[in-house]
Amino acid sequence: EGVRQKFELNWAQKILWDEMHECNIVLKARQLGITTFFCIYLLDKVLWERNVQAGIIAHTQDDSISIFKDKLKYAFDQLHPNIRKLFKPMGDSAKELSFANGSSIRVGTSLRSSTLQYLHISEFGKICCKYPEKANEIISGSLNTIHVGQHIFIESTAEGKEGHFFKMWDRSWNQHLKGEEFGPLDFKPFFFPWHKEPRYSLGRKGGAILDG
């Protein structure tokens, strides 16, 4: 609604916060604040921990600019002045924030050459559907180098029953259904369907439920 307000976890974000794994894959409805949650989580990491390198991959250049400006930079700029003065920005470009503690966070459509401790891939299903070559590059250049101690967050709305995102989700969901434990390199699935979001209901008894 265009009104600045304090960030507080909603129901989906609370589940992620409580049950987060090293490697996570999220199938979600729209507008649940999942990307916002991961952005603020990663920003918190680079602010309060030394020598942390975090990256966010967006599915388009416009989205990467929006994520950096509206979710990362905005959140940092809105910190209380007494807290914000604790952090000395060493670099502030259109796609990266870096600090005197040696930590930084970058946003782009490809982070192939990066060595990261935290990686968030936004709307990977859309990337796989619209930009399959880019999806292949993410798989070969980022995800195939996962090692113990690295944290990966992949999230997307559904985009059909094919492509890397669908295969990764299907594999992790079947592992969940079988009751198997998730190792540090296994992707743990989180499913946030539209019908669990109160805003997507008409709010009257017997009324239809709307998909947002």
PDB file of C-alpha atoms in Angstrom:
ATOM      1  CA  GLU A   1       0.000   0.000   0.000  1.00  0.00           C
ATOM      2  CA  GLY A   2       3.023   2.279  -0.264  1.00  0.00           C
ATOM      3  CA  VAL A   3       3.359   2.685   3.514  1.00  0.00           C
ATOM      4  CA  ARG A   4       6.662   1.980   5.266  1.00  0.00           C
ATOM      5  CA  GLN A   5       6.263  -0.585   8.013  1.00  0.00           C
ATOM      6  CA  LYS A   6       8.399  -2.790  10.213  1.00  0.00           C
ATOM      7  CA  PHE A   7       9.235  -6.206   8.779  1.00  0.00           C
ATOM      8  CA  GLU A   8       7.482  -8.992  10.682  1.00  0.00           C
ATOM      9  CA  LEU A   9       7.371 -12.644   9.683  1.00  0.00           C
ATOM     10  CA  ASN A  10       4.163 -13.877   8.081  1.00  0.00           C
ATOM     11  CA  TRP A  11       3.061 -17.514   8.350  1.00  0.00           C
ATOM     12  CA  ALA A  12       5.144 -18.760   5.399  1.00  0.00           C
ATOM     13  CA  GLN A  13       8.249 -16.812   6.405  1.00  0.00           C
ATOM     14  CA  LYS A  14       7.898 -18.146   9.963  1.00  0.00           C
ATOM     15  CA  ILE A  15       7.936 -21.732   8.685  1.00  0.00           C
ATOM     16  CA  LEU A  16      11.105 -21.040   6.694  1.00  0.00           C
ATOM     17  CA  TRP A  17      12.744 -19.396   9.692  1.00  0.00           C
ATOM     18  CA  ASP A  18      11.890 -22.289  12.023  1.00  0.00           C
ATOM     19  CA  GLU A  19      12.621 -25.188   9.653  1.00  0.00           C
ATOM     20  CA  MET A  20      15.398 -23.898   7.381  1.00  0.00           C
ATOM     21  CA  HIS A  21      17.922 -26.438   6.100  1.00  0.00           C
ATOM     22  CA  GLU A  22      21.332 -25.941   4.478  1.00  0.00           C
ATOM     23  CA  CYS A  23      19.835 -26.439   1.006  1.00  0.00           C
ATOM     24  CA  ASN A  24      16.201 -25.442   0.492  1.00  0.00           C
ATOM     25  CA  ILE A  25      13.768 -25.470  -2.420  1.00  0.00           C
ATOM     26  CA  VAL A  26      10.461 -23.599  -2.196  1.00  0.00           C
ATOM     27  CA  LEU A  27       7.371 -24.027  -4.362  1.00  0.00           C
ATOM     28  CA  LYS A  28       5.092 -21.115  -3.602  1.00  0.00           C
ATOM     29  CA  ALA A  29       2.099 -19.022  -4.483  1.00  0.00           C
ATOM     30  CA  ARG A  30       2.648 -15.411  -5.532  1.00  0.00           C
ATOM     31  CA  GLN A  31       3.158 -12.471  -3.175  1.00  0.00           C
ATOM     32  CA  LEU A  32       3.960 -14.392   0.002  1.00  0.00           C
ATOM     33  CA  GLY A  33       7.121 -12.389   0.694  1.00  0.00           C
ATOM     34  CA  ILE A  34       9.502 -15.317   0.172  1.00  0.00           C
ATOM     35  CA  THR A  35      12.037 -13.321  -1.849  1.00  0.00           C
ATOM     36  CA  THR A  36      11.816 -10.475   0.684  1.00  0.00           C
ATOM     37  CA  PHE A  37      12.473 -12.941   3.516  1.00  0.00           C
ATOM     38  CA  PHE A  38      15.587 -14.379   1.888  1.00  0.00           C
ATOM     39  CA  CYS A  39      16.900 -10.909   0.999  1.00  0.00           C
ATOM     40  CA  ILE A  40      16.612  -9.687   4.579  1.00  0.00           C
ATOM     41  CA  TYR A  41      18.039 -12.951   5.912  1.00  0.00           C
ATOM     42  CA  LEU A  42      21.110 -12.645   3.675  1.00  0.00           C
ATOM     43  CA  LEU A  43      21.520  -8.946   4.430  1.00  0.00           C
ATOM     44  CA  ASP A  44      21.500  -9.798   8.135  1.00  0.00           C
ATOM     45  CA  LYS A  45      24.217 -12.400   7.531  1.00  0.00           C
ATOM     46  CA  VAL A  46      26.583 -10.037   5.721  1.00  0.00           C
ATOM     47  CA  LEU A  47      26.040  -7.262   8.266  1.00  0.00           C
ATOM     48  CA  TRP A  48      26.689  -9.278  11.412  1.00  0.00           C
ATOM     49  CA  GLU A  49      29.137 -11.963  10.240  1.00  0.00           C
ATOM     50  CA  ARG A  50      32.648 -11.435   8.909  1.00  0.00           C
ATOM     51  CA  ASN A  51      33.851 -12.562   5.468  1.00  0.00           C
ATOM     52  CA  VAL A  52      30.468 -13.796   4.263  1.00  0.00           C
ATOM     53  CA  GLN A  53      29.829 -13.684   0.530  1.00  0.00           C
ATOM     54  CA  ALA A  54      26.169 -13.856  -0.481  1.00  0.00           C
ATOM     55  CA  GLY A  55      24.541 -13.720  -3.890  1.00  0.00           C
ATOM     56  CA  ILE A  56      21.077 -13.494  -5.378  1.00  0.00           C
ATOM     57  CA  ILE A  57      20.215 -14.615  -8.908  1.00  0.00           C
ATOM     58  CA  ALA A  58      17.130 -13.036 -10.476  1.00  0.00           C
ATOM     59  CA  HIS A  59      15.440 -14.223 -13.658  1.00  0.00           C
ATOM     60  CA  THR A  60      15.638 -10.878 -15.489  1.00  0.00           C
ATOM     61  CA  GLN A  61      17.844  -7.792 -15.341  1.00  0.00           C
ATOM     62  CA  ASP A  62      14.866  -5.647 -14.331  1.00  0.00           C
ATOM     63  CA  ASP A  63      14.102  -8.010 -11.460  1.00  0.00           C
ATOM     64  CA  SER A  64      17.717  -7.961 -10.295  1.00  0.00           C
ATOM     65  CA  ILE A  65      17.620  -4.146 -10.165  1.00  0.00           C
ATOM     66  CA  SER A  66      14.298  -4.212  -8.311  1.00  0.00           C
ATOM     67  CA  ILE A  67      15.499  -6.785  -5.778  1.00  0.00           C
ATOM     68  CA  PHE A  68      18.651  -4.815  -5.057  1.00  0.00           C
ATOM     69  CA  LYS A  69      16.962  -1.416  -4.840  1.00  0.00           C
ATOM     70  CA  ASP A  70      13.620  -2.268  -3.220  1.00  0.00           C
ATOM     71  CA  LYS A  71      14.539  -5.164  -0.936  1.00  0.00           C
ATOM     72  CA  LEU A  72      18.241  -4.967  -0.052  1.00  0.00           C
ATOM     73  CA  LYS A  73      19.273  -1.314  -0.330  1.00  0.00           C
ATOM     74  CA  TYR A  74      15.957  -0.067   1.030  1.00  0.00           C
ATOM     75  CA  ALA A  75      16.142  -2.363   4.060  1.00  0.00           C
ATOM     76  CA  PHE A  76      19.714  -1.277   4.800  1.00  0.00           C
ATOM     77  CA  ASP A  77      18.881   2.418   4.429  1.00  0.00           C
ATOM     78  CA  GLN A  78      15.923   2.092   6.829  1.00  0.00           C
ATOM     79  CA  LEU A  79      17.991   0.726   9.714  1.00  0.00           C
ATOM     80  CA  HIS A  80      17.850   2.842  12.834  1.00  0.00           C
ATOM     81  CA  PRO A  81      20.699   5.428  12.662  1.00  0.00           C
ATOM     82  CA  ASN A  82      22.279   4.034  15.855  1.00  0.00           C
ATOM     83  CA  ILE A  83      22.494   0.601  14.218  1.00  0.00           C
ATOM     84  CA  ARG A  84      23.329   1.747  10.716  1.00  0.00           C
ATOM     85  CA  LYS A  85      26.399   3.679  11.889  1.00  0.00           C
ATOM     86  CA  LEU A  86      27.920   0.376  13.053  1.00  0.00           C
ATOM     87  CA  PHE A  87      28.367  -0.696   9.445  1.00  0.00           C
ATOM     88  CA  LYS A  88      30.765   1.034   7.105  1.00  0.00           C
ATOM     89  CA  PRO A  89      29.876   0.429   3.437  1.00  0.00           C
ATOM     90  CA  MET A  90      33.010  -0.110   1.381  1.00  0.00           C
ATOM     91  CA  GLY A  91      31.134  -0.383  -1.886  1.00  0.00           C
ATOM     92  CA  ASP A  92      27.644   0.602  -2.974  1.00  0.00           C
ATOM     93  CA  SER A  93      27.025  -0.009  -6.661  1.00  0.00           C
ATOM     94  CA  ALA A  94      23.839  -0.760  -8.543  1.00  0.00           C
ATOM     95  CA  LYS A  95      24.190  -4.461  -7.766  1.00  0.00           C
ATOM     96  CA  GLU A  96      26.441  -4.939  -4.729  1.00  0.00           C
ATOM     97  CA  LEU A  97      26.772  -3.890  -1.092  1.00  0.00           C
ATOM     98  CA  SER A  98      30.119  -4.562   0.584  1.00  0.00           C
ATOM     99  CA  PHE A  99      31.232  -3.736   4.110  1.00  0.00           C
ATOM    100  CA  ALA A 100      34.374  -3.210   6.158  1.00  0.00           C
ATOM    101  CA  ASN A 101      33.898  -6.609   7.856  1.00  0.00           C
ATOM    102  CA  GLY A 102      34.822  -8.304   4.572  1.00  0.00           C
ATOM    103  CA  SER A 103      31.275  -9.386   3.764  1.00  0.00           C
ATOM    104  CA  SER A 104      29.252  -8.497   0.695  1.00  0.00           C
ATOM    105  CA  ILE A 105      26.024  -9.285  -1.128  1.00  0.00           C
ATOM    106  CA  ARG A 106      25.513  -9.157  -4.895  1.00  0.00           C
ATOM    107  CA  VAL A 107      22.490  -9.416  -7.162  1.00  0.00           C
ATOM    108  CA  GLY A 108      22.573 -10.380 -10.834  1.00  0.00           C
ATOM    109  CA  THR A 109      21.211 -12.689 -13.486  1.00  0.00           C
ATOM    110  CA  SER A 110      24.332 -14.865 -13.300  1.00  0.00           C
ATOM    111  CA  LEU A 111      26.930 -15.348 -10.575  1.00  0.00           C
ATOM    112  CA  ARG A 112      28.920 -18.111 -12.198  1.00  0.00           C
ATOM    113  CA  SER A 113      32.381 -16.903 -11.182  1.00  0.00           C
ATOM    114  CA  SER A 114      31.470 -16.202  -7.564  1.00  0.00           C
ATOM    115  CA  THR A 115      32.552 -18.138  -4.492  1.00  0.00           C
ATOM    116  CA  LEU A 116      29.622 -17.839  -2.122  1.00  0.00           C
ATOM    117  CA  GLN A 117      28.572 -19.087   1.281  1.00  0.00           C
ATOM    118  CA  TYR A 118      24.932 -18.109   0.683  1.00  0.00           C
ATOM    119  CA  LEU A 119      23.057 -18.237  -2.623  1.00  0.00           C
ATOM    120  CA  HIS A 120      19.434 -17.367  -3.313  1.00  0.00           C
ATOM    121  CA  ILE A 121      17.921 -18.150  -6.734  1.00  0.00           C
ATOM    122  CA  SER A 122      14.666 -16.292  -7.289  1.00  0.00           C
ATOM    123  CA  GLU A 123      11.969 -17.659  -9.619  1.00  0.00           C
ATOM    124  CA  PHE A 124      14.118 -20.530 -10.842  1.00  0.00           C
ATOM    125  CA  GLY A 125      11.072 -22.142 -12.472  1.00  0.00           C
ATOM    126  CA  LYS A 126      10.662 -19.073 -14.679  1.00  0.00           C
ATOM    127  CA  ILE A 127      14.367 -19.120 -15.532  1.00  0.00           C
ATOM    128  CA  CYS A 128      14.131 -22.787 -16.552  1.00  0.00           C
ATOM    129  CA  CYS A 129      11.011 -22.118 -18.653  1.00  0.00           C
ATOM    130  CA  LYS A 130      12.047 -18.895 -20.405  1.00  0.00           C
ATOM    131  CA  TYR A 131      15.841 -19.053 -20.336  1.00  0.00           C
ATOM    132  CA  PRO A 132      16.906 -22.732 -20.424  1.00  0.00           C
ATOM    133  CA  GLU A 133      20.512 -21.879 -21.338  1.00  0.00           C
ATOM    134  CA  LYS A 134      20.764 -19.642 -18.283  1.00  0.00           C
ATOM    135  CA  ALA A 135      19.247 -22.426 -16.177  1.00  0.00           C
ATOM    136  CA  ASN A 136      21.885 -24.837 -17.465  1.00  0.00           C
ATOM    137  CA  GLU A 137      24.576 -22.321 -16.547  1.00  0.00           C
ATOM    138  CA  ILE A 138      23.194 -22.004 -13.015  1.00  0.00           C
ATOM    139  CA  ILE A 139      23.152 -25.783 -12.636  1.00  0.00           C
ATOM    140  CA  SER A 140      26.677 -26.260 -13.979  1.00  0.00           C
ATOM    141  CA  GLY A 141      28.267 -23.099 -12.612  1.00  0.00           C
ATOM    142  CA  SER A 142      26.613 -22.635  -9.225  1.00  0.00           C
ATOM    143  CA  LEU A 143      24.736 -25.682  -8.001  1.00  0.00           C
ATOM    144  CA  ASN A 144      27.217 -28.339  -9.087  1.00  0.00           C
ATOM    145  CA  THR A 145      29.838 -26.773  -6.828  1.00  0.00           C
ATOM    146  CA  ILE A 146      27.756 -27.019  -3.643  1.00  0.00           C
ATOM    147  CA  HIS A 147      29.810 -28.198  -0.680  1.00  0.00           C
ATOM    148  CA  VAL A 148      29.067 -28.857   2.978  1.00  0.00           C
ATOM    149  CA  GLY A 149      28.578 -25.582   4.826  1.00  0.00           C
ATOM    150  CA  GLN A 150      27.154 -23.690   1.867  1.00  0.00           C
ATOM    151  CA  HIS A 151      23.550 -22.466   2.088  1.00  0.00           C
ATOM    152  CA  ILE A 152      21.269 -22.500  -0.956  1.00  0.00           C
ATOM    153  CA  PHE A 153      17.746 -21.101  -1.246  1.00  0.00           C
ATOM    154  CA  ILE A 154      15.812 -21.805  -4.460  1.00  0.00           C
ATOM    155  CA  GLU A 155      12.250 -20.519  -4.796  1.00  0.00           C
ATOM    156  CA  SER A 156       9.696 -20.218  -7.570  1.00  0.00           C
ATOM    157  CA  THR A 157       6.086 -20.361  -8.557  1.00  0.00           C
ATOM    158  CA  ALA A 158       5.181 -23.407 -10.654  1.00  0.00           C
ATOM    159  CA  GLU A 159       6.047 -23.281 -14.366  1.00  0.00           C
ATOM    160  CA  GLY A 160       5.006 -26.640 -15.782  1.00  0.00           C
ATOM    161  CA  LYS A 161       6.210 -30.208 -15.319  1.00  0.00           C
ATOM    162  CA  GLU A 162       9.615 -30.016 -16.965  1.00  0.00           C
ATOM    163  CA  GLY A 163      12.959 -28.332 -16.519  1.00  0.00           C
ATOM    164  CA  HIS A 164      15.555 -28.262 -13.757  1.00  0.00           C
ATOM    165  CA  PHE A 165      13.315 -26.683 -11.128  1.00  0.00           C
ATOM    166  CA  PHE A 166      10.559 -29.255 -11.581  1.00  0.00           C
ATOM    167  CA  LYS A 167      13.036 -32.162 -11.456  1.00  0.00           C
ATOM    168  CA  MET A 168      14.739 -30.806  -8.331  1.00  0.00           C
ATOM    169  CA  TRP A 169      11.407 -30.173  -6.630  1.00  0.00           C
ATOM    170  CA  ASP A 170      10.011 -33.586  -7.599  1.00  0.00           C
ATOM    171  CA  ARG A 171      13.091 -35.348  -6.255  1.00  0.00           C
ATOM    172  CA  SER A 172      13.086 -33.482  -2.936  1.00  0.00           C
ATOM    173  CA  TRP A 173       9.309 -33.832  -2.482  1.00  0.00           C
ATOM    174  CA  ASN A 174       9.465 -37.588  -3.057  1.00  0.00           C
ATOM    175  CA  GLN A 175      12.263 -37.785  -0.518  1.00  0.00           C
ATOM    176  CA  HIS A 176      10.001 -35.927   1.915  1.00  0.00           C
ATOM    177  CA  LEU A 177       7.041 -38.238   1.214  1.00  0.00           C
ATOM    178  CA  LYS A 178       9.226 -41.278   1.881  1.00  0.00           C
ATOM    179  CA  GLY A 179      10.176 -39.846   5.265  1.00  0.00           C
ATOM    180  CA  GLU A 180      13.874 -39.856   4.428  1.00  0.00           C
ATOM    181  CA  GLU A 181      16.235 -37.566   6.289  1.00  0.00           C
ATOM    182  CA  PHE A 182      17.803 -34.688   4.395  1.00  0.00           C
ATOM    183  CA  GLY A 183      21.578 -34.552   4.397  1.00  0.00           C
ATOM    184  CA  PRO A 184      23.502 -31.245   4.177  1.00  0.00           C
ATOM    185  CA  LEU A 185      23.617 -31.489   0.374  1.00  0.00           C
ATOM    186  CA  ASP A 186      19.989 -32.596  -0.084  1.00  0.00           C
ATOM    187  CA  PHE A 187      17.373 -29.985  -0.938  1.00  0.00           C
ATOM    188  CA  LYS A 188      14.604 -29.798   1.647  1.00  0.00           C
ATOM    189  CA  PRO A 189      11.213 -28.879   0.107  1.00  0.00           C
ATOM    190  CA  PHE A 190       8.809 -26.206   1.340  1.00  0.00           C
ATOM    191  CA  PHE A 191       5.340 -25.963  -0.225  1.00  0.00           C
ATOM    192  CA  PHE A 192       3.287 -22.810   0.279  1.00  0.00           C
ATOM    193  CA  PRO A 193       0.028 -23.146  -1.736  1.00  0.00           C
ATOM    194  CA  TRP A 194      -2.271 -20.230  -2.503  1.00  0.00           C
ATOM    195  CA  HIS A 195      -5.204 -21.626  -0.509  1.00  0.00           C
ATOM    196  CA  LYS A 196      -3.289 -21.260   2.773  1.00  0.00           C
ATOM    197  CA  GLU A 197      -2.939 -17.499   2.323  1.00  0.00           C
ATOM    198  CA  PRO A 198      -5.842 -15.693   4.102  1.00  0.00           C
ATOM    199  CA  ARG A 199      -5.683 -12.741   1.674  1.00  0.00           C
ATOM    200  CA  TYR A 200      -6.704 -15.042  -1.187  1.00  0.00           C
ATOM    201  CA  SER A 201     -10.124 -15.762   0.336  1.00  0.00           C
ATOM    202  CA  LEU A 202     -13.240 -13.677  -0.183  1.00  0.00           C
ATOM    203  CA  GLY A 203     -13.670 -13.843   3.578  1.00  0.00           C
ATOM    204  CA  ARG A 204     -17.289 -14.944   3.681  1.00  0.00           C
ATOM    205  CA  LYS A 205     -18.828 -18.256   4.648  1.00  0.00           C
ATOM    206  CA  GLY A 206     -19.277 -20.494   1.638  1.00  0.00           C
ATOM    207  CA  GLY A 207     -17.444 -18.014  -0.586  1.00  0.00           C
ATOM    208  CA  ALA A 208     -15.029 -18.963  -3.301  1.00  0.00           C
ATOM    209  CA  ILE A 209     -11.302 -18.938  -2.693  1.00  0.00           C
ATOM    210  CA  LEU A 210      -9.343 -16.858  -5.152  1.00  0.00           C
ATOM    211  CA  ASP A 211      -5.938 -17.694  -6.515  1.00  0.00           C
ATOM    212  CA  GLY A 212      -3.694 -14.651  -6.191  1.00  0.00           C
TER     213      GLY A 212
END
